[in-house]
Short mmCIF file of C-alpha atoms in Angstrom, two decimals:
data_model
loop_
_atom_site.label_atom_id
_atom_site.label_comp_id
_atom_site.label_asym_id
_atom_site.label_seq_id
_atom_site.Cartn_x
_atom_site.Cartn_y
_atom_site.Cartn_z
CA UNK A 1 96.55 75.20 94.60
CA UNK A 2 95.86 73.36 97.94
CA UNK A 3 93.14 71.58 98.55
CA UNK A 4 90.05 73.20 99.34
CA UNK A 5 92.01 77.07 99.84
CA UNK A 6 94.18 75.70 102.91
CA UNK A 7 96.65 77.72 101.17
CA UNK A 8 95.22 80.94 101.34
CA UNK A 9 95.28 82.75 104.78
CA UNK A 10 92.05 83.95 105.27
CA UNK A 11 92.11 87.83 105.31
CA UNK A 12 94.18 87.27 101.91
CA UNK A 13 92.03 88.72 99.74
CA UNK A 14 94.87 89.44 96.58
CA UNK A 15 94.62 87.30 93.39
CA UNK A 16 97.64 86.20 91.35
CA UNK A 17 96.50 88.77 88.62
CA UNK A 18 96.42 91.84 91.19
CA UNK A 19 99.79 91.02 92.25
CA UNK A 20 102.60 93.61 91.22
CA UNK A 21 105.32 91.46 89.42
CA UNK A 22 108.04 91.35 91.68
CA UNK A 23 105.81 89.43 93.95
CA UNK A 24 104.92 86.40 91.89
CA UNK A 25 108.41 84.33 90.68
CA UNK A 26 108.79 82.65 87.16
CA UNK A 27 108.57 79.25 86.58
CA UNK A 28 111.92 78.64 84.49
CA UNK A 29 115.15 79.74 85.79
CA UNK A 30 115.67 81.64 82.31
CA UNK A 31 112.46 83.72 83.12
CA UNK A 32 114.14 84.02 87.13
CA UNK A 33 116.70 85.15 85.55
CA UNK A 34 115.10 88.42 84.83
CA UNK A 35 113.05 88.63 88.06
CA UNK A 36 116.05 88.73 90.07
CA UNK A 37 120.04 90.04 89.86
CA UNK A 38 122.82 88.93 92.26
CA UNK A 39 124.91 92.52 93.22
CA UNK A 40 127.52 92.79 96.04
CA UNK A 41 125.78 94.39 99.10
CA UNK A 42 127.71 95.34 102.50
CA UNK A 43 126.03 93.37 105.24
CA UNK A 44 124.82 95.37 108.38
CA UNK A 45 126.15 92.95 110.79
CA UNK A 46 129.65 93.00 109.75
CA UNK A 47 129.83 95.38 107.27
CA UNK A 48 131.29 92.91 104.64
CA UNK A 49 130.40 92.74 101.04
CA UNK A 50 128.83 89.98 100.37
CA UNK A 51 126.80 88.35 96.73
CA UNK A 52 122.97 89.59 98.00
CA UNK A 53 119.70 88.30 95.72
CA UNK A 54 118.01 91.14 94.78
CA UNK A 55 114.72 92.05 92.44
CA UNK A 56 115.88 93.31 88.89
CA UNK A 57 115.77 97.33 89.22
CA UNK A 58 112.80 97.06 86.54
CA UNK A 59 110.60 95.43 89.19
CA UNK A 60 111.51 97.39 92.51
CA UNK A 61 113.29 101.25 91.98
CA UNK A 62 114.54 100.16 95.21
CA UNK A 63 117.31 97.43 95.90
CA UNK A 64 115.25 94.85 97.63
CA UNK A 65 116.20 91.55 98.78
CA UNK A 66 114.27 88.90 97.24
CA UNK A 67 111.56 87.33 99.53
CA UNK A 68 109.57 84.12 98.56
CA UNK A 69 106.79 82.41 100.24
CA UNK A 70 106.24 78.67 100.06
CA UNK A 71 104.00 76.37 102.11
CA UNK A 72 103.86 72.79 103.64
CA UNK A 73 103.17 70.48 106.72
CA UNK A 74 105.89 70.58 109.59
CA UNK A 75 108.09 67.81 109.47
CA UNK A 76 110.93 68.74 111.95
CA UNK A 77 111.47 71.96 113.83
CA UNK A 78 113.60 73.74 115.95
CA UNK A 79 113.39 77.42 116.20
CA UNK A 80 114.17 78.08 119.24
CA UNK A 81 115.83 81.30 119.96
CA UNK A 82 118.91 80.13 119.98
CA UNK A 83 118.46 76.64 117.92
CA UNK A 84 120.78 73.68 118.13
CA UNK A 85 123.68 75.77 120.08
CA UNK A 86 125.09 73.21 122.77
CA UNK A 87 125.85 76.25 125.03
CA UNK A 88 129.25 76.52 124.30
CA UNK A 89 131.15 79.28 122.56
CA UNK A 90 133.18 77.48 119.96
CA UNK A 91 129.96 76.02 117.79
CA UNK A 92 128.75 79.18 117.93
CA UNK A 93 129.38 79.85 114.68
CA UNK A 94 127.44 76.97 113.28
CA UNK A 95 124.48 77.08 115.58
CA UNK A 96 121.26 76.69 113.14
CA UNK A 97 117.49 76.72 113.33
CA UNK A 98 115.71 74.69 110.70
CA UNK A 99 112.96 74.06 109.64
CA UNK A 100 111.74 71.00 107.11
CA UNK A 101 108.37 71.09 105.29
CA UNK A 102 106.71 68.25 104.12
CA UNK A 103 103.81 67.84 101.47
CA UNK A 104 101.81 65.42 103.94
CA UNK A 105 100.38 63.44 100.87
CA UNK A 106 99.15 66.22 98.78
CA UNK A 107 102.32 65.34 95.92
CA UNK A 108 101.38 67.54 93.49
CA UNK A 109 101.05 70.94 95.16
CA UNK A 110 103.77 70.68 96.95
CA UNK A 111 106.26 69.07 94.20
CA UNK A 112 105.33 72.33 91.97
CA UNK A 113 106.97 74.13 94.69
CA UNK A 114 110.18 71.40 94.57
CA UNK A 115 110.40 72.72 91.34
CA UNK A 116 110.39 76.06 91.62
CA UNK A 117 112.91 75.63 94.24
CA UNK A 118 114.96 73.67 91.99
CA UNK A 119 114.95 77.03 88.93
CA UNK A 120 115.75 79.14 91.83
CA UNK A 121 118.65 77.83 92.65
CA UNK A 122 119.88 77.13 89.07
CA UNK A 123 119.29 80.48 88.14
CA UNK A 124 121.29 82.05 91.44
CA UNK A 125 124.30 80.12 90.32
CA UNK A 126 123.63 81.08 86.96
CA UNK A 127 124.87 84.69 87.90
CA UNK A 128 127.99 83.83 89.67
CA UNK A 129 129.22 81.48 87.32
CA UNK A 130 129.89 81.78 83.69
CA UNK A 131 130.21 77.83 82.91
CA UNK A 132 126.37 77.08 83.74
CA UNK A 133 126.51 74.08 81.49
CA UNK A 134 128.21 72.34 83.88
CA UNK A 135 126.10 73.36 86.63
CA UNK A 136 124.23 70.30 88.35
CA UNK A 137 120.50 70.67 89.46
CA UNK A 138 120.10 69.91 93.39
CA UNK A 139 119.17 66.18 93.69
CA UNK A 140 115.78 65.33 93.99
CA UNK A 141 114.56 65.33 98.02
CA UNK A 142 110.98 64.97 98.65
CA UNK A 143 111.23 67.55 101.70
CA UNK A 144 111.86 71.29 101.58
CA UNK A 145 114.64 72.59 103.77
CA UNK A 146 114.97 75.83 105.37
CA UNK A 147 117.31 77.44 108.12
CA UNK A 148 118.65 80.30 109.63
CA UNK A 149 122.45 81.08 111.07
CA UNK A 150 121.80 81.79 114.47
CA UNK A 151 124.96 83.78 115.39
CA UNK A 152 127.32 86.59 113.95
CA UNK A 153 130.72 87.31 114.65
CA UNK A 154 130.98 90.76 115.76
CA UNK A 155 133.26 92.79 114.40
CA UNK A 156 135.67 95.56 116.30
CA UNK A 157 134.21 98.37 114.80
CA UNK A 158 130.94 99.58 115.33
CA UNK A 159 130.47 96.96 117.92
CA UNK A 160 127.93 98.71 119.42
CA UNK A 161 125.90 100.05 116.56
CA UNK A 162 124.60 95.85 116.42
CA UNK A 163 121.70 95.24 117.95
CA UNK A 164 120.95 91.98 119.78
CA UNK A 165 117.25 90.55 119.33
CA UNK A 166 117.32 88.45 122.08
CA UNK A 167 114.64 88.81 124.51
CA UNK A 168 114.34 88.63 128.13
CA UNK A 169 113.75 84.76 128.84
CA UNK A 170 115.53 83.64 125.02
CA UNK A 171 118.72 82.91 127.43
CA UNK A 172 118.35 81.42 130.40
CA UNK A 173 121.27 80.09 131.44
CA UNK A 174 123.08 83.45 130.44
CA UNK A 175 125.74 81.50 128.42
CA UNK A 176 124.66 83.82 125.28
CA UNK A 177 125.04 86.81 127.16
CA UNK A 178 128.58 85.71 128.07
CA UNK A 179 129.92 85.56 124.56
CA UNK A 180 128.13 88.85 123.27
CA UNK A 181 130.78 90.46 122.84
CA UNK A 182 132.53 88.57 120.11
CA UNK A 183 129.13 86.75 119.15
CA UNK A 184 125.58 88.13 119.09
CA UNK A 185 121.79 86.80 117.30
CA UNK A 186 120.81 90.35 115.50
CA UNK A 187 118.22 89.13 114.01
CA UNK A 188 115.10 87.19 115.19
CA UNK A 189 112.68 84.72 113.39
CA UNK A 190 109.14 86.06 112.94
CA UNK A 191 106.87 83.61 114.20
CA UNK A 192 102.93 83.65 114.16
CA UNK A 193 99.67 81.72 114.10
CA UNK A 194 96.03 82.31 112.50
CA UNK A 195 93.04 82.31 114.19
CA UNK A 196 90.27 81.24 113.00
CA UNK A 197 88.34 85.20 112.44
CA UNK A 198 91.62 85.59 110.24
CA UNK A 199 93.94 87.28 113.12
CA UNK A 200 97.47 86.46 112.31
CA UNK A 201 99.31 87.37 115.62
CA UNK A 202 102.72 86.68 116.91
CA UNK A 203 103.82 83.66 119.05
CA UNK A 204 106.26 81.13 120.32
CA UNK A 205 107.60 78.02 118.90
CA UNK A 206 106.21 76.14 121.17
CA UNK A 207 102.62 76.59 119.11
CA UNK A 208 104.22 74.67 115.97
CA UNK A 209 103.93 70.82 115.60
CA UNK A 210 105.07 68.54 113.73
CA UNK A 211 102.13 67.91 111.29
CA UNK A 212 100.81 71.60 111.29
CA UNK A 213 100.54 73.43 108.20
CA UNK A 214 102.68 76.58 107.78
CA UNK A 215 103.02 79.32 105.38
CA UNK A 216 106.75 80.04 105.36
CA UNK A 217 108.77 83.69 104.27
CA UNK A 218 113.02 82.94 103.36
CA UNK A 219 115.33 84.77 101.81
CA UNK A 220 117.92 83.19 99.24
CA UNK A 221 121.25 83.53 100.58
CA UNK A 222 124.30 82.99 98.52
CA UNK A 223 126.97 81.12 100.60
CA UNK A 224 130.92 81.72 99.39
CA UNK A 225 132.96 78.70 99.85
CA UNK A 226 136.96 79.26 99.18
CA UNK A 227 138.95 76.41 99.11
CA UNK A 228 142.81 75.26 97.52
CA UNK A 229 140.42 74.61 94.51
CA UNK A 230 139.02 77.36 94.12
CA UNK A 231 135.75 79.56 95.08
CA UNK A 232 132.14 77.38 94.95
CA UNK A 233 129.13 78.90 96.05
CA UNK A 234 125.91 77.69 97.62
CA UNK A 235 122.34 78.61 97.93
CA UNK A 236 120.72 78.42 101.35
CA UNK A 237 117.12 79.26 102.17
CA UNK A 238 117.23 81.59 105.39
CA UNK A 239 113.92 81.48 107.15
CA UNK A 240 112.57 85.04 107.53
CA UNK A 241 108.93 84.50 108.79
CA UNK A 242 106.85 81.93 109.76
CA UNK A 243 103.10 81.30 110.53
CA UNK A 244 100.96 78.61 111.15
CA UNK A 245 97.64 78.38 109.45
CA UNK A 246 95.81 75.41 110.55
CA UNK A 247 97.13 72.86 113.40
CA UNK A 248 96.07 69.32 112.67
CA UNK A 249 93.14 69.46 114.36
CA UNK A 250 91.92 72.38 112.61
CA UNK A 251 91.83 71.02 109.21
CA UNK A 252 88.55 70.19 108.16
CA UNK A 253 88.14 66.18 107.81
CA UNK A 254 88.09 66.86 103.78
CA UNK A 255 91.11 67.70 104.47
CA UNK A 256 92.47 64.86 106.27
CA UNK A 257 91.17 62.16 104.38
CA UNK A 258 93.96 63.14 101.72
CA UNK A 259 96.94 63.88 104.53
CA UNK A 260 99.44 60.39 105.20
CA UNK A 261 98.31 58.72 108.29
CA UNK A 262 100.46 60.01 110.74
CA UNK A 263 99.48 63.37 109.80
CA UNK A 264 95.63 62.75 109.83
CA UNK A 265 95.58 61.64 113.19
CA UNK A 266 94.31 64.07 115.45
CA UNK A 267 96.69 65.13 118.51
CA UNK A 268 96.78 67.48 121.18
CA UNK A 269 96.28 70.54 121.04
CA UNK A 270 99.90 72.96 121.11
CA UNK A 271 100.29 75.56 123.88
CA UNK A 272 99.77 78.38 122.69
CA UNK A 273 100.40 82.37 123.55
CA UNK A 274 97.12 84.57 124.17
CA UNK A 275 96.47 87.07 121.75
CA UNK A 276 98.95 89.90 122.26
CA UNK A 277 97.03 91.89 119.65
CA UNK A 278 99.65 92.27 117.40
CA UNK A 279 97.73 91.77 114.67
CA UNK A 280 100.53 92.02 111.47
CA UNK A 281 99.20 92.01 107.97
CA UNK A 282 99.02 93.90 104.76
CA UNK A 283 96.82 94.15 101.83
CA UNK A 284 99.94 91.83 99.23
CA UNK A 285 101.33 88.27 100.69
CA UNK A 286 104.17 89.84 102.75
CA UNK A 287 104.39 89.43 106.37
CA UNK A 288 106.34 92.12 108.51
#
């Protein structure tokens, strides 16, 4: 747990013991193992099959893509509508957002969650190869890393059946607009802040810091490599949702006196959006 309930947003009124089981992962990868199943699911952007994380059929009569939550301080960001793309319509393919958390000097908390992270990914793997003895664990970094593909390639058929979540203003220069007919963002990062009766409404990136601490939604994603030698797979985290509980200067100065330095320090305030009065929240941990 975080120090004095940072953690918990605060109209969050579920407990760990009210929560149905699909919602609260396993500690071991062998337990994951059971929480979870990897099953070949045709993507709605393309319409390709593709290796998608879902809950075990026990948990959810539903197939449901798994969603985790996880928490830390800002340490880089750029979520921008359209990320890192430079504009032009060749690296639109690899155009990212990202996001890195940090644990801001609270170790403990925030290496449990390394951890988890780490039996997550061993036990994805797990299911798409046979040989897991030979499986290495990720090496240990003391930051968590999360992003989110940016563009699609858009297929000939049922072109126009994908929708485009850009937003008037996402695209200034037009450049995206250009290229959306062969490339197009369909989906767009939810993005949010809490005030301080408890609202959690919907903003811009431009009210997250560096040094602000954020409760954070992905999605594991199961990445297919194919090379001359042979088929590897990866496991990326793909942000889904994102909200910022407390800024820096929010956090109460118990609080601070256990952050790093540069994090305790007191900045200026980030702009921020007025309340649009979307106020999105549910009764379990998920965010929609």
């Amino acid at each position: 747990m975080w120090p004095y309930d940072i953690g918990i947003p605060i109209k969050d009124i579920a407990t760990l013991k009210k929560l149905p089981a699909w919602k609260v992962m396993p500690a071991t990868a062998e337990e994951i193992s059971e929480w979870l199943v990897v099953e070949s699911i045709e993507s709605k952007v393309d319409r390709v099959e593709r290796p998608t994380v879902l809950y075990h059929p026990s948990l959810k009569d539903k197939k449901t893509r798994v969603t985790i939550r996880l928490q830390g301080f800002v340490e880089s960001i750029n979520l921008a509508p359209l990320g890192n793309w430079d504009g032009k319509e060749h690296t639109a393919g690899g155009t990212l957002q990202h996001l890195t958390l940090t644990d801001g000097g609270l170790t403990k908390v925030f290496k449990h969650q390394l951890d988890s992270l780490d039996e997550l990914h061993y036990a994805i793997l797990s299911f798409m190869r046979h040989d897991t003895h030979e499986l290495d664990r990720p090496s240990e970094c003391p930051n968590i890393c999360l992003g989110h593909r940016v563009f699609h390639k858009i297929p000939l058929v049922n072109r126009k059946q994908i929708l485009n979540a850009l937003r008037a203003g996402d695209d200034p220069t037009g450049k995206a607009a250009k290229i959306c007919e062969r490339w197009r963002v369909p989906f767009r990062i939810g993005l949010g802040v809490q005030h301080e009766d408890g609202k959690i409404v919907r903003t811009t990136q431009l009210a997250v810091r560096k040094g602000d601490f954020m409760d954070v939604s992905f999605m594991p994603k199961i990445v297919t490599l194919r090379s001359r030698q042979g088929v590897q797979y990866m496991v990326k985290f793909d942000i889904q949702e994102v909200v910022r509980l407390f800024t820096r200067n929010e956090l109460s100065d118990k609080v601070l006196s256990l952050l790093q330095p540069e994090l305790a320090e007191r900045g200026m305030s980030p702009i921020e959006d007025a309340d649009s009065g979307f106020l999105y929240e549910d009764s379990g941990h998920a965010i929609n």
